[in-house]
PDB file of C-alpha atoms in Angstrom:
ATOM      1  CA  MET A   1     -62.542  51.745 -81.992  1.00  0.00           C
ATOM      2  CA  MET A   2     -59.315  53.663 -81.453  1.00  0.00           C
ATOM      3  CA  GLU A   3     -58.197  51.156 -78.844  1.00  0.00           C
ATOM      4  CA  GLN A   4     -58.946  48.259 -81.198  1.00  0.00           C
ATOM      5  CA  LYS A   5     -56.972  49.927 -83.976  1.00  0.00           C
ATOM      6  CA  HIS A   6     -54.057  50.506 -81.604  1.00  0.00           C
ATOM      7  CA  ASN A   7     -54.123  46.854 -80.541  1.00  0.00           C
ATOM      8  CA  CYS A   8     -54.055  45.693 -84.187  1.00  0.00           C
ATOM      9  CA  GLN A   9     -51.132  47.969 -84.946  1.00  0.00           C
ATOM     10  CA  GLN A  10     -49.295  46.692 -81.875  1.00  0.00           C
ATOM     11  CA  GLN A  11     -49.937  43.074 -82.914  1.00  0.00           C
ATOM     12  CA  LEU A  12     -48.578  43.810 -86.420  1.00  0.00           C
ATOM     13  CA  GLU A  13     -45.510  45.483 -84.921  1.00  0.00           C
ATOM     14  CA  ASP A  14     -44.938  42.512 -82.578  1.00  0.00           C
ATOM     15  CA  LEU A  15     -45.262  40.083 -85.498  1.00  0.00           C
ATOM     16  CA  ARG A  16     -42.812  42.131 -87.551  1.00  0.00           C
ATOM     17  CA  LYS A  17     -40.255  42.101 -84.732  1.00  0.00           C
ATOM     18  CA  GLU A  18     -40.716  38.361 -84.214  1.00  0.00           C
ATOM     19  CA  TYR A  19     -40.133  37.713 -87.918  1.00  0.00           C
ATOM     20  CA  GLU A  20     -37.009  39.856 -87.967  1.00  0.00           C
ATOM     21  CA  GLU A  21     -35.594  38.097 -84.894  1.00  0.00           C
ATOM     22  CA  PHE A  22     -36.491  34.703 -86.377  1.00  0.00           C
ATOM     23  CA  ALA A  23     -34.791  35.460 -89.711  1.00  0.00           C
ATOM     24  CA  TYR A  24     -31.697  36.840 -87.972  1.00  0.00           C
ATOM     25  CA  ILE A  25     -31.303  33.845 -85.630  1.00  0.00           C
ATOM     26  CA  VAL A  26     -31.989  31.250 -88.340  1.00  0.00           C
ATOM     27  CA  SER A  27     -29.539  32.904 -90.673  1.00  0.00           C
ATOM     28  CA  HIS A  28     -26.713  32.763 -88.102  1.00  0.00           C
ATOM     29  CA  ASP A  29     -27.488  29.271 -86.821  1.00  0.00           C
ATOM     30  CA  LEU A  30     -27.603  27.788 -90.339  1.00  0.00           C
ATOM     31  CA  LYS A  31     -24.239  29.151 -91.384  1.00  0.00           C
ATOM     32  CA  ALA A  32     -22.162  27.036 -88.997  1.00  0.00           C
ATOM     33  CA  PRO A  33     -23.196  23.559 -90.313  1.00  0.00           C
ATOM     34  CA  LEU A  34     -23.020  24.776 -93.896  1.00  0.00           C
ATOM     35  CA  ARG A  35     -19.442  25.885 -93.440  1.00  0.00           C
ATOM     36  CA  ALA A  36     -18.659  22.593 -91.759  1.00  0.00           C
ATOM     37  CA  ILE A  37     -20.026  20.672 -94.762  1.00  0.00           C
ATOM     38  CA  SER A  38     -18.012  22.840 -97.147  1.00  0.00           C
ATOM     39  CA  ASN A  39     -14.820  22.359 -95.109  1.00  0.00           C
ATOM     40  CA  LEU A  40     -15.325  18.590 -94.809  1.00  0.00           C
ATOM     41  CA  SER A  41     -15.790  18.181 -98.553  1.00  0.00           C
ATOM     42  CA  ALA A  42     -12.638  20.244 -99.169  1.00  0.00           C
ATOM     43  CA  TRP A  43     -10.666  18.117 -96.652  1.00  0.00           C
ATOM     44  CA  ILE A  44     -11.886  14.892 -98.338  1.00  0.00           C
ATOM     45  CA  LYS A  45     -10.776  16.197-101.718  1.00  0.00           C
ATOM     46  CA  GLU A  46      -7.413  17.222-100.308  1.00  0.00           C
ATOM     47  CA  ASP A  47      -6.842  13.887 -98.493  1.00  0.00           C
ATOM     48  CA  MET A  48      -7.700  11.828-101.587  1.00  0.00           C
ATOM     49  CA  GLY A  49      -5.324  13.849-103.747  1.00  0.00           C
ATOM     50  CA  ASP A  50      -5.199  12.759-107.370  1.00  0.00           C
ATOM     51  CA  ASN A  51      -6.871   9.415-106.643  1.00  0.00           C
ATOM     52  CA  LEU A  52     -10.423  10.709-106.931  1.00  0.00           C
ATOM     53  CA  GLU A  53     -12.450   9.337-109.828  1.00  0.00           C
ATOM     54  CA  PRO A  54     -13.989  11.965-112.123  1.00  0.00           C
ATOM     55  CA  ASP A  55     -17.529  11.206-110.868  1.00  0.00           C
ATOM     56  CA  ILE A  56     -16.473  11.746-107.241  1.00  0.00           C
ATOM     57  CA  GLN A  57     -14.646  14.952-108.141  1.00  0.00           C
ATOM     58  CA  ASN A  58     -17.786  16.187-109.856  1.00  0.00           C
ATOM     59  CA  ASN A  59     -19.967  15.234-106.876  1.00  0.00           C
ATOM     60  CA  ILE A  60     -17.686  17.109-104.477  1.00  0.00           C
ATOM     61  CA  ARG A  61     -17.715  20.131-106.778  1.00  0.00           C
ATOM     62  CA  LEU A  62     -21.534  20.056-106.853  1.00  0.00           C
ATOM     63  CA  LEU A  63     -21.652  19.719-103.056  1.00  0.00           C
ATOM     64  CA  GLN A  64     -19.392  22.744-102.587  1.00  0.00           C
ATOM     65  CA  ASN A  65     -21.362  24.779-105.119  1.00  0.00           C
ATOM     66  CA  ARG A  66     -24.650  23.945-103.394  1.00  0.00           C
ATOM     67  CA  THR A  67     -23.350  24.820 -99.922  1.00  0.00           C
ATOM     68  CA  ASP A  68     -21.943  28.107-101.259  1.00  0.00           C
ATOM     69  CA  ARG A  69     -25.304  28.941-102.854  1.00  0.00           C
ATOM     70  CA  MET A  70     -27.125  28.086 -99.647  1.00  0.00           C
ATOM     71  CA  GLU A  71     -24.866  30.390 -97.639  1.00  0.00           C
ATOM     72  CA  ARG A  72     -25.497  33.191-100.127  1.00  0.00           C
ATOM     73  CA  MET A  73     -29.251  32.550 -99.825  1.00  0.00           C
ATOM     74  CA  ILE A  74     -28.959  32.833 -96.045  1.00  0.00           C
ATOM     75  CA  ASN A  75     -27.072  36.099 -96.464  1.00  0.00           C
ATOM     76  CA  GLY A  76     -29.903  37.343 -98.691  1.00  0.00           C
ATOM     77  CA  LEU A  77     -32.465  36.412 -96.075  1.00  0.00           C
ATOM     78  CA  LEU A  78     -30.379  38.198 -93.461  1.00  0.00           C
ATOM     79  CA  ASP A  79     -30.128  41.334 -95.617  1.00  0.00           C
ATOM     80  CA  PHE A  80     -33.894  41.270 -96.071  1.00  0.00           C
ATOM     81  CA  SER A  81     -34.514  41.064 -92.334  1.00  0.00           C
ATOM     82  CA  ARG A  82     -32.093  43.927 -91.675  1.00  0.00           C
ATOM     83  CA  VAL A  83     -33.868  46.540 -93.823  1.00  0.00           C
ATOM     84  CA  PRO A  84     -35.788  48.193 -90.979  1.00  0.00           C
ATOM     85  CA  ARG A  85     -32.871  48.089 -88.529  1.00  0.00           C
ATOM     86  CA  PHE A  86     -29.602  48.695 -90.404  1.00  0.00           C
ATOM     87  CA  ASP A  87     -28.103  51.325 -92.681  1.00  0.00           C
ATOM     88  CA  LEU A  88     -30.050  54.136 -91.031  1.00  0.00           C
ATOM     89  CA  GLU A  89     -27.324  56.825 -91.332  1.00  0.00           C
ATOM     90  CA  ILE A  90     -28.681  59.925 -93.062  1.00  0.00           C
ATOM     91  CA  ARG A  91     -26.241  61.985 -95.148  1.00  0.00           C
ATOM     92  CA  GLU A  92     -26.011  63.899 -98.389  1.00  0.00           C
ATOM     93  CA  VAL A  93     -25.876  61.789-101.542  1.00  0.00           C
ATOM     94  CA  ASN A  94     -24.915  62.852-105.027  1.00  0.00           C
ATOM     95  CA  VAL A  95     -26.970  60.261-106.946  1.00  0.00           C
ATOM     96  CA  GLN A  96     -25.173  61.030-110.230  1.00  0.00           C
ATOM     97  CA  GLU A  97     -21.809  60.132-108.687  1.00  0.00           C
ATOM     98  CA  MET A  98     -23.237  57.130-106.840  1.00  0.00           C
ATOM     99  CA  VAL A  99     -24.703  55.563-109.982  1.00  0.00           C
ATOM    100  CA  ALA A 100     -21.505  56.238-111.935  1.00  0.00           C
ATOM    101  CA  GLN A 101     -19.394  54.498-109.278  1.00  0.00           C
ATOM    102  CA  LEU A 102     -21.690  51.481-109.220  1.00  0.00           C
ATOM    103  CA  ALA A 103     -21.577  51.216-113.018  1.00  0.00           C
ATOM    104  CA  ALA A 104     -17.770  51.448-112.944  1.00  0.00           C
ATOM    105  CA  GLN A 105     -17.624  48.439-110.605  1.00  0.00           C
ATOM    106  CA  MET A 106     -19.832  46.399-112.930  1.00  0.00           C
ATOM    107  CA  ARG A 107     -17.699  47.221-115.952  1.00  0.00           C
ATOM    108  CA  GLU A 108     -15.035  44.963-114.406  1.00  0.00           C
ATOM    109  CA  GLN A 109     -17.151  42.010-115.618  1.00  0.00           C
ATOM    110  CA  HIS A 110     -19.458  43.412-118.294  1.00  0.00           C
ATOM    111  CA  SER A 111     -19.338  45.872-121.172  1.00  0.00           C
ATOM    112  CA  LEU A 112     -21.749  48.509-119.928  1.00  0.00           C
ATOM    113  CA  ILE A 113     -22.862  51.901-121.256  1.00  0.00           C
ATOM    114  CA  LEU A 114     -24.587  54.068-118.659  1.00  0.00           C
ATOM    115  CA  HIS A 115     -26.900  56.918-119.675  1.00  0.00           C
ATOM    116  CA  ALA A 116     -27.508  58.955-116.503  1.00  0.00           C
ATOM    117  CA  GLN A 117     -29.115  62.381-116.395  1.00  0.00           C
ATOM    118  CA  ASN A 118     -31.052  64.727-114.136  1.00  0.00           C
ATOM    119  CA  LEU A 119     -30.030  62.827-111.024  1.00  0.00           C
ATOM    120  CA  PRO A 120     -30.286  64.916-107.860  1.00  0.00           C
ATOM    121  CA  THR A 121     -28.296  65.439-104.724  1.00  0.00           C
ATOM    122  CA  LEU A 122     -30.375  64.838-101.592  1.00  0.00           C
ATOM    123  CA  THR A 123     -29.995  64.057 -97.902  1.00  0.00           C
ATOM    124  CA  THR A 124     -31.345  60.609 -97.137  1.00  0.00           C
ATOM    125  CA  TYR A 125     -30.610  57.036 -96.074  1.00  0.00           C
ATOM    126  CA  ALA A 126     -27.486  56.916 -98.249  1.00  0.00           C
ATOM    127  CA  ARG A 127     -26.670  53.237 -97.927  1.00  0.00           C
ATOM    128  CA  LYS A 128     -30.249  52.174 -98.560  1.00  0.00           C
ATOM    129  CA  LEU A 129     -30.493  54.222-101.720  1.00  0.00           C
ATOM    130  CA  GLU A 130     -27.183  52.827-102.873  1.00  0.00           C
ATOM    131  CA  THR A 131     -28.429  49.307-102.262  1.00  0.00           C
ATOM    132  CA  VAL A 132     -31.515  49.946-104.384  1.00  0.00           C
ATOM    133  CA  PHE A 133     -29.442  51.207-107.319  1.00  0.00           C
ATOM    134  CA  GLN A 134     -26.917  48.441-106.887  1.00  0.00           C
ATOM    135  CA  HIS A 135     -29.568  45.726-107.200  1.00  0.00           C
ATOM    136  CA  LEU A 136     -31.290  47.426-110.119  1.00  0.00           C
ATOM    137  CA  LEU A 137     -28.067  47.914-112.059  1.00  0.00           C
ATOM    138  CA  GLN A 138     -26.916  44.393-111.258  1.00  0.00           C
ATOM    139  CA  ASN A 139     -30.172  42.936-112.595  1.00  0.00           C
ATOM    140  CA  ALA A 140     -29.839  45.114-115.701  1.00  0.00           C
ATOM    141  CA  VAL A 141     -26.460  43.629-116.589  1.00  0.00           C
ATOM    142  CA  THR A 142     -27.158  40.073-115.354  1.00  0.00           C
ATOM    143  CA  TYR A 143     -30.384  39.457-117.201  1.00  0.00           C
ATOM    144  CA  ASN A 144     -28.969  40.719-120.459  1.00  0.00           C
ATOM    145  CA  GLU A 145     -27.666  38.798-123.442  1.00  0.00           C
ATOM    146  CA  ASN A 146     -26.345  41.761-125.424  1.00  0.00           C
ATOM    147  CA  GLN A 147     -22.606  42.067-125.916  1.00  0.00           C
ATOM    148  CA  THR A 148     -22.908  45.635-124.632  1.00  0.00           C
ATOM    149  CA  ARG A 149     -25.346  46.260-121.854  1.00  0.00           C
ATOM    150  CA  GLU A 150     -27.060  49.658-121.772  1.00  0.00           C
ATOM    151  CA  VAL A 151     -28.815  51.224-118.802  1.00  0.00           C
ATOM    152  CA  TRP A 152     -30.690  54.510-118.686  1.00  0.00           C
ATOM    153  CA  VAL A 153     -31.102  56.178-115.277  1.00  0.00           C
ATOM    154  CA  GLU A 154     -32.954  59.455-114.831  1.00  0.00           C
ATOM    155  CA  ALA A 155     -35.054  61.310-112.288  1.00  0.00           C
ATOM    156  CA  ALA A 156     -38.039  63.678-112.231  1.00  0.00           C
ATOM    157  CA  GLU A 157     -38.755  66.019-109.339  1.00  0.00           C
ATOM    158  CA  ALA A 158     -42.166  66.219-107.693  1.00  0.00           C
ATOM    159  CA  GLU A 159     -43.328  68.228-104.694  1.00  0.00           C
ATOM    160  CA  ASN A 160     -42.158  65.853-101.982  1.00  0.00           C
ATOM    161  CA  THR A 161     -40.413  63.082-103.910  1.00  0.00           C
ATOM    162  CA  TYR A 162     -38.079  62.206-106.717  1.00  0.00           C
ATOM    163  CA  GLN A 163     -39.212  59.642-109.271  1.00  0.00           C
ATOM    164  CA  PHE A 164     -36.311  57.557-110.519  1.00  0.00           C
ATOM    165  CA  ARG A 165     -36.426  55.470-113.699  1.00  0.00           C
ATOM    166  CA  VAL A 166     -34.009  52.629-114.446  1.00  0.00           C
ATOM    167  CA  LYS A 167     -34.352  51.091-117.920  1.00  0.00           C
ATOM    168  CA  ASP A 168     -32.194  48.449-119.603  1.00  0.00           C
ATOM    169  CA  ASN A 169     -31.834  46.627-122.947  1.00  0.00           C
ATOM    170  CA  GLY A 170     -31.971  43.188-121.342  1.00  0.00           C
ATOM    171  CA  ILE A 171     -33.977  40.037-121.957  1.00  0.00           C
ATOM    172  CA  GLY A 172     -37.177  41.404-120.395  1.00  0.00           C
ATOM    173  CA  ILE A 173     -39.711  39.586-118.208  1.00  0.00           C
ATOM    174  CA  LEU A 174     -42.821  37.648-119.175  1.00  0.00           C
ATOM    175  CA  VAL A 175     -46.067  39.233-117.989  1.00  0.00           C
ATOM    176  CA  ASP A 176     -46.986  36.291-115.728  1.00  0.00           C
ATOM    177  CA  ALA A 177     -43.590  36.547-114.000  1.00  0.00           C
ATOM    178  CA  GLN A 178     -43.563  40.281-113.341  1.00  0.00           C
ATOM    179  CA  GLU A 179     -45.029  39.993-109.857  1.00  0.00           C
ATOM    180  CA  LYS A 180     -43.141  36.779-109.085  1.00  0.00           C
ATOM    181  CA  VAL A 181     -39.762  38.498-109.482  1.00  0.00           C
ATOM    182  CA  PHE A 182     -40.393  40.310-106.216  1.00  0.00           C
ATOM    183  CA  ARG A 183     -40.636  36.999-104.336  1.00  0.00           C
ATOM    184  CA  MET A 184     -37.666  35.842-102.328  1.00  0.00           C
ATOM    185  CA  PHE A 185     -35.357  33.530-104.340  1.00  0.00           C
ATOM    186  CA  TYR A 186     -37.455  33.637-107.526  1.00  0.00           C
ATOM    187  CA  THR A 187     -35.364  33.917-110.714  1.00  0.00           C
ATOM    188  CA  VAL A 188     -36.508  34.497-114.294  1.00  0.00           C
ATOM    189  CA  GLN A 189     -34.120  31.899-115.640  1.00  0.00           C
ATOM    190  CA  PRO A 190     -33.565  28.391-114.211  1.00  0.00           C
ATOM    191  CA  LYS A 191     -31.182  28.411-111.265  1.00  0.00           C
ATOM    192  CA  ASP A 192     -28.797  26.008-113.027  1.00  0.00           C
ATOM    193  CA  GLN A 193     -28.430  28.575-115.820  1.00  0.00           C
ATOM    194  CA  GLN A 194     -28.156  31.683-113.674  1.00  0.00           C
ATOM    195  CA  GLU A 195     -26.085  32.369-110.591  1.00  0.00           C
ATOM    196  CA  SER A 196     -28.420  35.132-109.403  1.00  0.00           C
ATOM    197  CA  LEU A 197     -30.161  34.281-106.138  1.00  0.00           C
ATOM    198  CA  GLY A 198     -33.367  36.148-106.819  1.00  0.00           C
ATOM    199  CA  VAL A 199     -33.239  38.439-103.760  1.00  0.00           C
ATOM    200  CA  GLY A 200     -32.350  41.787-105.322  1.00  0.00           C
ATOM    201  CA  LEU A 201     -35.834  42.968-106.240  1.00  0.00           C
ATOM    202  CA  THR A 202     -37.274  41.602-103.011  1.00  0.00           C
ATOM    203  CA  ILE A 203     -34.886  43.678-100.953  1.00  0.00           C
ATOM    204  CA  THR A 204     -35.300  46.681-103.281  1.00  0.00           C
ATOM    205  CA  ARG A 205     -39.071  46.769-102.859  1.00  0.00           C
ATOM    206  CA  LYS A 206     -38.789  46.327 -99.069  1.00  0.00           C
ATOM    207  CA  ILE A 207     -36.369  49.281 -98.844  1.00  0.00           C
ATOM    208  CA  ILE A 208     -38.594  51.482-100.974  1.00  0.00           C
ATOM    209  CA  GLN A 209     -41.632  50.541 -98.882  1.00  0.00           C
ATOM    210  CA  PHE A 210     -39.596  51.309 -95.744  1.00  0.00           C
ATOM    211  CA  VAL A 211     -38.954  54.904 -96.842  1.00  0.00           C
ATOM    212  CA  GLY A 212     -42.576  55.342 -97.955  1.00  0.00           C
ATOM    213  CA  GLY A 213     -41.991  55.162-101.695  1.00  0.00           C
ATOM    214  CA  THR A 214     -43.676  53.209-104.487  1.00  0.00           C
ATOM    215  CA  LEU A 215     -42.306  50.945-107.197  1.00  0.00           C
ATOM    216  CA  GLU A 216     -43.575  49.894-110.632  1.00  0.00           C
ATOM    217  CA  LEU A 217     -42.164  47.472-113.168  1.00  0.00           C
ATOM    218  CA  ARG A 218     -42.817  47.428-116.902  1.00  0.00           C
ATOM    219  CA  SER A 219     -41.271  44.888-119.224  1.00  0.00           C
ATOM    220  CA  GLU A 220     -41.676  42.840-122.399  1.00  0.00           C
ATOM    221  CA  PRO A 221     -39.615  39.803-123.402  1.00  0.00           C
ATOM    222  CA  GLY A 222     -36.741  40.909-125.588  1.00  0.00           C
ATOM    223  CA  GLN A 223     -37.545  44.592-124.987  1.00  0.00           C
ATOM    224  CA  GLY A 224     -35.791  45.179-121.687  1.00  0.00           C
ATOM    225  CA  THR A 225     -37.137  46.157-118.315  1.00  0.00           C
ATOM    226  CA  GLU A 226     -38.095  49.561-116.901  1.00  0.00           C
ATOM    227  CA  ILE A 227     -38.455  50.122-113.153  1.00  0.00           C
ATOM    228  CA  THR A 228     -39.676  53.386-111.704  1.00  0.00           C
ATOM    229  CA  PHE A 229     -39.719  54.183-108.011  1.00  0.00           C
ATOM    230  CA  THR A 230     -40.388  57.187-105.834  1.00  0.00           C
ATOM    231  CA  TRP A 231     -38.083  58.296-103.057  1.00  0.00           C
ATOM    232  CA  PRO A 232     -38.893  61.042-100.527  1.00  0.00           C
ATOM    233  CA  LYS A 233     -36.911  64.259-100.642  1.00  0.00           C
ATOM    234  CA  THR A 234     -36.663  64.221 -96.852  1.00  0.00           C
ATOM    235  CA  VAL A 235     -36.759  61.311 -94.400  1.00  0.00           C
TER     236      VAL A 235
END
């Protein structure tokens, strides 16, 4: 029985490694032709100068936008595949300062009020924790139609973990979409209305699973979204 269990675990580990290698290779191999398409369309536009008809200009613009989006999707897939292998440096993190710095960056594009309290300092995978908060804060301001976005971030201490809570005053998520938002490239709003790729929560959950934490989402349309996740005190 023990040998059978070991074999199953080894098979799962081999499959995981194969997937990561596949995603990494595909991501890199797809970038070259995409960049070539983008460059060619730019050269055509430049060569034609002011002689392009409005319809052709619009078609070239759409082509460039689609290739740019595809490249960003590939980057998202690459980031997803990197979770178990990259950003493994462990160092001390002041979460209060980290969240404040991330919010300051987002204020360059949005009016944002941050309510942060009881956030700890811990020694952990610093870059991974930063990525989690970056995606959660970005979603909070992106899926939000209020003139002033508000985000509440707080933490509660347990024996071996911290439980973080991130709540916003955004548009909220329908009940039947609350599991779908963790799928790669799924977006709450139509893609032609929203520039978000739909990878943030997918990567967030994968990182939290990687460190052994848990994640829960609660939301109602028009009432904002609340995400709680646990993060180990030591890794």
